[in-house]
Amino acid sequence: MPKFNLMSYIMPPEDKMFFTLFQDSAEICMNTAKLYDEIMKNHLTEEQKDIARKYKKKGSLSFKLTLKQLNKSFITPIEREDIQYIAVQLHKINKKIIKACLNLDVYRLTEYTGEMKEQALTLVQATEQLGKIIKKFKKVSDVEEITKENIAMKEIESHGDEIHRKAMFDLFSGKYDALEVIKLRDIYKEIENALDACFYVSDTILNVVLKQN
């Protein structure tokens, strides 16, 4: 006999608004991450700055739509606090990446370190993995599937931590002047925070599924 799933009972197939909004936000994050990776490979252009600002607006709109839907919903498919937390973290991912993109221009950074490029590639992997997790979350997948995806996300996040540690070791090696250290440290931290937020969303989704089973 199939296991009774409370989540699917309270969430009719035709009413998955929050999950659709999560998926939209995750896609924006993935596009933003790919933009940052492209910048790392080819340097920042005026066109890319415009695209970054557009993604910032799209991310903010998706976040506001989620909160608006939450405020007007009497019954929600999962706990309201979880919906708000996931929405906030998805918004944070997008904001952090956009800030890093635009600060490359503010800080007049035209040379990108190997660690910056490694971070960018890892960020693309994390946002792609996030999209997979949210897609399965929308389909009300079982705990085993979500757990497997969460473990994969943790591996990506751990690799990001290693890159960040390596970047910090290099940054304080003495080969950079003080101003350059401040600039690079800020860029590294924004991307590291975005990677952490990807894992926070993934982990929250796993916890939600565990509570519903």
PDB file of C-alpha atoms in Angstrom:
ATOM      1  CA  MET A   1       0.000   0.000   0.000  1.00  0.00           C
ATOM      2  CA  PRO A   2       1.458   3.413  -0.953  1.00  0.00           C
ATOM      3  CA  LYS A   3       2.376   5.624   1.949  1.00  0.00           C
ATOM      4  CA  PHE A   4      -0.154   8.332   2.766  1.00  0.00           C
ATOM      5  CA  ASN A   5       1.366  11.701   1.965  1.00  0.00           C
ATOM      6  CA  LEU A   6      -0.215  14.579   3.850  1.00  0.00           C
ATOM      7  CA  MET A   7       1.514  17.075   1.573  1.00  0.00           C
ATOM      8  CA  SER A   8      -0.190  15.772  -1.557  1.00  0.00           C
ATOM      9  CA  TYR A   9      -3.508  15.615   0.281  1.00  0.00           C
ATOM     10  CA  ILE A  10      -3.511  19.269   1.269  1.00  0.00           C
ATOM     11  CA  MET A  11      -1.947  20.478  -1.976  1.00  0.00           C
ATOM     12  CA  PRO A  12      -4.175  19.729  -4.993  1.00  0.00           C
ATOM     13  CA  PRO A  13      -2.270  19.350  -8.291  1.00  0.00           C
ATOM     14  CA  GLU A  14      -3.861  22.480  -9.734  1.00  0.00           C
ATOM     15  CA  ASP A  15      -2.858  24.652  -6.775  1.00  0.00           C
ATOM     16  CA  LYS A  16       0.928  24.809  -6.480  1.00  0.00           C
ATOM     17  CA  MET A  17       1.369  28.557  -6.632  1.00  0.00           C
ATOM     18  CA  PHE A  18       4.167  28.764  -4.056  1.00  0.00           C
ATOM     19  CA  PHE A  19       6.119  25.961  -5.694  1.00  0.00           C
ATOM     20  CA  THR A  20       5.788  27.640  -9.078  1.00  0.00           C
ATOM     21  CA  LEU A  21       7.045  30.902  -7.575  1.00  0.00           C
ATOM     22  CA  PHE A  22       9.972  29.074  -5.957  1.00  0.00           C
ATOM     23  CA  GLN A  23      10.802  27.518  -9.315  1.00  0.00           C
ATOM     24  CA  ASP A  24      10.665  30.912 -11.037  1.00  0.00           C
ATOM     25  CA  SER A  25      12.987  32.422  -8.413  1.00  0.00           C
ATOM     26  CA  ALA A  26      15.411  29.505  -8.698  1.00  0.00           C
ATOM     27  CA  GLU A  27      15.535  29.944 -12.469  1.00  0.00           C
ATOM     28  CA  ILE A  28      16.367  33.631 -12.045  1.00  0.00           C
ATOM     29  CA  CYS A  29      19.173  32.671  -9.646  1.00  0.00           C
ATOM     30  CA  MET A  30      20.531  30.166 -12.169  1.00  0.00           C
ATOM     31  CA  ASN A  31      20.481  32.743 -14.959  1.00  0.00           C
ATOM     32  CA  THR A  32      22.227  35.266 -12.727  1.00  0.00           C
ATOM     33  CA  ALA A  33      24.883  32.702 -11.777  1.00  0.00           C
ATOM     34  CA  LYS A  34      25.481  31.920 -15.454  1.00  0.00           C
ATOM     35  CA  LEU A  35      25.817  35.637 -16.152  1.00  0.00           C
ATOM     36  CA  TYR A  36      28.478  35.943 -13.437  1.00  0.00           C
ATOM     37  CA  ASP A  37      30.310  32.915 -14.842  1.00  0.00           C
ATOM     38  CA  GLU A  38      30.200  34.461 -18.312  1.00  0.00           C
ATOM     39  CA  ILE A  39      31.639  37.693 -16.911  1.00  0.00           C
ATOM     40  CA  MET A  40      34.474  35.756 -15.273  1.00  0.00           C
ATOM     41  CA  LYS A  41      35.351  34.267 -18.645  1.00  0.00           C
ATOM     42  CA  ASN A  42      34.984  37.347 -20.847  1.00  0.00           C
ATOM     43  CA  HIS A  43      35.052  40.414 -18.529  1.00  0.00           C
ATOM     44  CA  LEU A  44      32.202  42.759 -17.646  1.00  0.00           C
ATOM     45  CA  THR A  45      30.452  44.710 -20.418  1.00  0.00           C
ATOM     46  CA  GLU A  46      27.832  47.456 -20.356  1.00  0.00           C
ATOM     47  CA  GLU A  47      25.304  45.001 -21.786  1.00  0.00           C
ATOM     48  CA  GLN A  48      25.982  42.545 -18.955  1.00  0.00           C
ATOM     49  CA  LYS A  49      25.529  45.299 -16.372  1.00  0.00           C
ATOM     50  CA  ASP A  50      22.106  46.032 -17.887  1.00  0.00           C
ATOM     51  CA  ILE A  51      21.213  42.337 -17.828  1.00  0.00           C
ATOM     52  CA  ALA A  52      22.298  42.113 -14.180  1.00  0.00           C
ATOM     53  CA  ARG A  53      20.000  44.998 -13.254  1.00  0.00           C
ATOM     54  CA  LYS A  54      17.108  43.325 -15.092  1.00  0.00           C
ATOM     55  CA  TYR A  55      17.688  40.104 -13.175  1.00  0.00           C
ATOM     56  CA  LYS A  56      17.724  42.108  -9.957  1.00  0.00           C
ATOM     57  CA  LYS A  57      14.273  43.517 -10.789  1.00  0.00           C
ATOM     58  CA  LYS A  58      12.955  40.094 -11.792  1.00  0.00           C
ATOM     59  CA  GLY A  59      14.199  38.576  -8.539  1.00  0.00           C
ATOM     60  CA  SER A  60      12.615  41.329  -6.455  1.00  0.00           C
ATOM     61  CA  LEU A  61       9.315  40.942  -8.301  1.00  0.00           C
ATOM     62  CA  SER A  62       9.259  37.177  -7.746  1.00  0.00           C
ATOM     63  CA  PHE A  63      10.020  37.693  -4.052  1.00  0.00           C
ATOM     64  CA  LYS A  64       7.248  40.266  -3.660  1.00  0.00           C
ATOM     65  CA  LEU A  65       4.759  38.032  -5.481  1.00  0.00           C
ATOM     66  CA  THR A  66       5.562  35.185  -3.100  1.00  0.00           C
ATOM     67  CA  LEU A  67       5.036  37.351  -0.026  1.00  0.00           C
ATOM     68  CA  LYS A  68       1.832  38.784  -1.502  1.00  0.00           C
ATOM     69  CA  GLN A  69       0.512  35.280  -2.159  1.00  0.00           C
ATOM     70  CA  LEU A  70       1.490  34.237   1.360  1.00  0.00           C
ATOM     71  CA  ASN A  71      -0.304  37.203   2.938  1.00  0.00           C
ATOM     72  CA  LYS A  72      -3.561  36.477   1.135  1.00  0.00           C
ATOM     73  CA  SER A  73      -3.517  32.692   1.589  1.00  0.00           C
ATOM     74  CA  PHE A  74      -5.616  31.395   4.466  1.00  0.00           C
ATOM     75  CA  ILE A  75      -4.335  27.826   4.045  1.00  0.00           C
ATOM     76  CA  THR A  76      -0.828  27.078   2.763  1.00  0.00           C
ATOM     77  CA  PRO A  77       0.557  23.729   1.519  1.00  0.00           C
ATOM     78  CA  ILE A  78       3.512  23.928   3.922  1.00  0.00           C
ATOM     79  CA  GLU A  79       4.168  26.010   7.038  1.00  0.00           C
ATOM     80  CA  ARG A  80       4.112  29.739   6.450  1.00  0.00           C
ATOM     81  CA  GLU A  81       7.499  30.200   8.120  1.00  0.00           C
ATOM     82  CA  ASP A  82       9.066  27.724   5.692  1.00  0.00           C
ATOM     83  CA  ILE A  83       7.559  29.493   2.684  1.00  0.00           C
ATOM     84  CA  GLN A  84       8.866  32.832   3.895  1.00  0.00           C
ATOM     85  CA  TYR A  85      12.326  31.450   4.683  1.00  0.00           C
ATOM     86  CA  ILE A  86      12.714  29.771   1.277  1.00  0.00           C
ATOM     87  CA  ALA A  87      11.533  32.940  -0.485  1.00  0.00           C
ATOM     88  CA  VAL A  88      13.956  35.110   1.507  1.00  0.00           C
ATOM     89  CA  GLN A  89      16.925  32.841   0.808  1.00  0.00           C
ATOM     90  CA  LEU A  90      16.164  32.627  -2.928  1.00  0.00           C
ATOM     91  CA  HIS A  91      15.974  36.417  -3.013  1.00  0.00           C
ATOM     92  CA  LYS A  92      19.260  36.601  -1.108  1.00  0.00           C
ATOM     93  CA  ILE A  93      21.027  34.330  -3.625  1.00  0.00           C
ATOM     94  CA  ASN A  94      20.031  36.583  -6.504  1.00  0.00           C
ATOM     95  CA  LYS A  95      20.908  39.800  -4.672  1.00  0.00           C
ATOM     96  CA  LYS A  96      24.349  38.547  -3.645  1.00  0.00           C
ATOM     97  CA  ILE A  97      25.270  37.478  -7.179  1.00  0.00           C
ATOM     98  CA  ILE A  98      24.035  40.748  -8.678  1.00  0.00           C
ATOM     99  CA  LYS A  99      25.955  42.742  -6.079  1.00  0.00           C
ATOM    100  CA  ALA A 100      29.135  40.847  -6.962  1.00  0.00           C
ATOM    101  CA  CYS A 101      28.570  41.482 -10.683  1.00  0.00           C
ATOM    102  CA  LEU A 102      28.041  45.217 -10.285  1.00  0.00           C
ATOM    103  CA  ASN A 103      30.808  45.654  -7.706  1.00  0.00           C
ATOM    104  CA  LEU A 104      33.312  44.411 -10.261  1.00  0.00           C
ATOM    105  CA  ASP A 105      32.627  47.723 -11.990  1.00  0.00           C
ATOM    106  CA  VAL A 106      32.505  49.790  -8.789  1.00  0.00           C
ATOM    107  CA  TYR A 107      35.846  48.370  -7.632  1.00  0.00           C
ATOM    108  CA  ARG A 108      37.401  48.757 -11.100  1.00  0.00           C
ATOM    109  CA  LEU A 109      38.351  45.080 -11.127  1.00  0.00           C
ATOM    110  CA  THR A 110      39.443  44.021 -14.589  1.00  0.00           C
ATOM    111  CA  GLU A 111      41.624  41.037 -13.679  1.00  0.00           C
ATOM    112  CA  TYR A 112      39.885  38.028 -12.165  1.00  0.00           C
ATOM    113  CA  THR A 113      41.688  35.478 -10.021  1.00  0.00           C
ATOM    114  CA  GLY A 114      41.544  31.740 -10.559  1.00  0.00           C
ATOM    115  CA  GLU A 115      39.525  31.396  -7.354  1.00  0.00           C
ATOM    116  CA  MET A 116      36.944  33.899  -8.601  1.00  0.00           C
ATOM    117  CA  LYS A 117      36.508  31.798 -11.736  1.00  0.00           C
ATOM    118  CA  GLU A 118      36.292  28.583  -9.699  1.00  0.00           C
ATOM    119  CA  GLN A 119      33.661  30.156  -7.449  1.00  0.00           C
ATOM    120  CA  ALA A 120      31.637  31.214 -10.484  1.00  0.00           C
ATOM    121  CA  LEU A 121      31.592  27.702 -11.924  1.00  0.00           C
ATOM    122  CA  THR A 122      30.656  26.196  -8.548  1.00  0.00           C
ATOM    123  CA  LEU A 123      27.863  28.733  -8.193  1.00  0.00           C
ATOM    124  CA  VAL A 124      26.401  27.673 -11.543  1.00  0.00           C
ATOM    125  CA  GLN A 125      26.464  24.064 -10.359  1.00  0.00           C
ATOM    126  CA  ALA A 126      24.767  25.011  -7.080  1.00  0.00           C
ATOM    127  CA  THR A 127      21.954  26.969  -8.740  1.00  0.00           C
ATOM    128  CA  GLU A 128      21.387  24.174 -11.265  1.00  0.00           C
ATOM    129  CA  GLN A 129      21.189  21.683  -8.405  1.00  0.00           C
ATOM    130  CA  LEU A 130      18.801  24.011  -6.592  1.00  0.00           C
ATOM    131  CA  GLY A 131      16.536  23.989  -9.633  1.00  0.00           C
ATOM    132  CA  LYS A 132      16.441  20.179  -9.562  1.00  0.00           C
ATOM    133  CA  ILE A 133      15.550  20.097  -5.879  1.00  0.00           C
ATOM    134  CA  ILE A 134      12.756  22.638  -6.200  1.00  0.00           C
ATOM    135  CA  LYS A 135      11.359  20.856  -9.250  1.00  0.00           C
ATOM    136  CA  LYS A 136      11.152  17.620  -7.262  1.00  0.00           C
ATOM    137  CA  PHE A 137       9.736  19.514  -4.288  1.00  0.00           C
ATOM    138  CA  LYS A 138       6.948  20.790  -6.530  1.00  0.00           C
ATOM    139  CA  LYS A 139       6.156  17.240  -7.607  1.00  0.00           C
ATOM    140  CA  VAL A 140       6.022  16.120  -3.972  1.00  0.00           C
ATOM    141  CA  SER A 141       8.867  13.628  -4.306  1.00  0.00           C
ATOM    142  CA  ASP A 142       9.665  11.185  -1.527  1.00  0.00           C
ATOM    143  CA  VAL A 143      12.216  11.714   1.208  1.00  0.00           C
ATOM    144  CA  GLU A 144      14.829   9.478  -0.408  1.00  0.00           C
ATOM    145  CA  GLU A 145      14.936  11.543  -3.617  1.00  0.00           C
ATOM    146  CA  ILE A 146      15.140  14.878  -1.818  1.00  0.00           C
ATOM    147  CA  THR A 147      17.791  13.519   0.571  1.00  0.00           C
ATOM    148  CA  LYS A 148      19.921  12.411  -2.378  1.00  0.00           C
ATOM    149  CA  GLU A 149      19.647  15.846  -3.990  1.00  0.00           C
ATOM    150  CA  ASN A 150      20.426  17.559  -0.688  1.00  0.00           C
ATOM    151  CA  ILE A 151      23.589  15.476  -0.257  1.00  0.00           C
ATOM    152  CA  ALA A 152      24.684  16.504  -3.766  1.00  0.00           C
ATOM    153  CA  MET A 153      24.063  20.151  -2.854  1.00  0.00           C
ATOM    154  CA  LYS A 154      26.097  19.762   0.342  1.00  0.00           C
ATOM    155  CA  GLU A 155      29.019  18.416  -1.697  1.00  0.00           C
ATOM    156  CA  ILE A 156      28.857  21.455  -3.979  1.00  0.00           C
ATOM    157  CA  GLU A 157      28.643  23.815  -1.002  1.00  0.00           C
ATOM    158  CA  SER A 158      31.606  22.085   0.679  1.00  0.00           C
ATOM    159  CA  HIS A 159      33.643  22.467  -2.510  1.00  0.00           C
ATOM    160  CA  GLY A 160      32.720  26.161  -2.460  1.00  0.00           C
ATOM    161  CA  ASP A 161      34.029  26.389   1.116  1.00  0.00           C
ATOM    162  CA  GLU A 162      37.340  24.884  -0.006  1.00  0.00           C
ATOM    163  CA  ILE A 163      37.650  27.436  -2.815  1.00  0.00           C
ATOM    164  CA  HIS A 164      36.895  30.262  -0.389  1.00  0.00           C
ATOM    165  CA  ARG A 165      39.534  29.050   2.081  1.00  0.00           C
ATOM    166  CA  LYS A 166      42.066  28.800  -0.724  1.00  0.00           C
ATOM    167  CA  ALA A 167      41.121  32.293  -1.884  1.00  0.00           C
ATOM    168  CA  MET A 168      41.558  33.732   1.622  1.00  0.00           C
ATOM    169  CA  PHE A 169      44.952  32.022   2.021  1.00  0.00           C
ATOM    170  CA  ASP A 170      46.118  33.557  -1.253  1.00  0.00           C
ATOM    171  CA  LEU A 171      44.565  36.936  -0.491  1.00  0.00           C
ATOM    172  CA  PHE A 172      46.520  37.362   2.753  1.00  0.00           C
ATOM    173  CA  SER A 173      49.772  35.990   1.352  1.00  0.00           C
ATOM    174  CA  GLY A 174      51.198  39.488   1.057  1.00  0.00           C
ATOM    175  CA  LYS A 175      51.173  39.759  -2.727  1.00  0.00           C
ATOM    176  CA  TYR A 176      48.148  42.092  -2.795  1.00  0.00           C
ATOM    177  CA  ASP A 177      48.012  45.655  -1.531  1.00  0.00           C
ATOM    178  CA  ALA A 178      45.497  46.551   1.192  1.00  0.00           C
ATOM    179  CA  LEU A 179      42.917  48.091  -1.156  1.00  0.00           C
ATOM    180  CA  GLU A 180      43.016  45.084  -3.457  1.00  0.00           C
ATOM    181  CA  VAL A 181      42.495  42.773  -0.467  1.00  0.00           C
ATOM    182  CA  ILE A 182      39.352  44.667   0.545  1.00  0.00           C
ATOM    183  CA  LYS A 183      37.924  44.543  -2.979  1.00  0.00           C
ATOM    184  CA  LEU A 184      38.593  40.864  -3.611  1.00  0.00           C
ATOM    185  CA  ARG A 185      37.501  39.774  -0.135  1.00  0.00           C
ATOM    186  CA  ASP A 186      34.140  41.459  -0.674  1.00  0.00           C
ATOM    187  CA  ILE A 187      33.576  39.720  -4.022  1.00  0.00           C
ATOM    188  CA  TYR A 188      34.601  36.340  -2.594  1.00  0.00           C
ATOM    189  CA  LYS A 189      32.254  36.796   0.362  1.00  0.00           C
ATOM    190  CA  GLU A 190      29.223  37.715  -1.748  1.00  0.00           C
ATOM    191  CA  ILE A 191      29.570  34.546  -3.823  1.00  0.00           C
ATOM    192  CA  GLU A 192      30.297  32.422  -0.750  1.00  0.00           C
ATOM    193  CA  ASN A 193      27.116  33.756   0.873  1.00  0.00           C
ATOM    194  CA  ALA A 194      25.132  32.936  -2.272  1.00  0.00           C
ATOM    195  CA  LEU A 195      26.476  29.369  -2.210  1.00  0.00           C
ATOM    196  CA  ASP A 196      25.568  29.026   1.469  1.00  0.00           C
ATOM    197  CA  ALA A 197      22.035  30.254   0.757  1.00  0.00           C
ATOM    198  CA  CYS A 198      21.647  27.599  -1.968  1.00  0.00           C
ATOM    199  CA  PHE A 199      22.344  24.935   0.649  1.00  0.00           C
ATOM    200  CA  TYR A 200      20.044  26.581   3.209  1.00  0.00           C
ATOM    201  CA  VAL A 201      17.142  26.361   0.737  1.00  0.00           C
ATOM    202  CA  SER A 202      17.981  22.752  -0.082  1.00  0.00           C
ATOM    203  CA  ASP A 203      18.221  21.797   3.592  1.00  0.00           C
ATOM    204  CA  THR A 204      14.952  23.557   4.417  1.00  0.00           C
ATOM    205  CA  ILE A 205      13.166  21.680   1.630  1.00  0.00           C
ATOM    206  CA  LEU A 206      14.466  18.369   3.005  1.00  0.00           C
ATOM    207  CA  ASN A 207      13.258  19.310   6.499  1.00  0.00           C
ATOM    208  CA  VAL A 208       9.812  20.226   5.140  1.00  0.00           C
ATOM    209  CA  VAL A 209       9.510  16.901   3.325  1.00  0.00           C
ATOM    210  CA  LEU A 210      10.651  15.034   6.442  1.00  0.00           C
ATOM    211  CA  LYS A 211       7.971  16.781   8.509  1.00  0.00           C
ATOM    212  CA  GLN A 212       5.276  15.879   5.987  1.00  0.00           C
ATOM    213  CA  ASN A 213       6.111  12.166   5.856  1.00  0.00           C
TER     214      ASN A 213
END
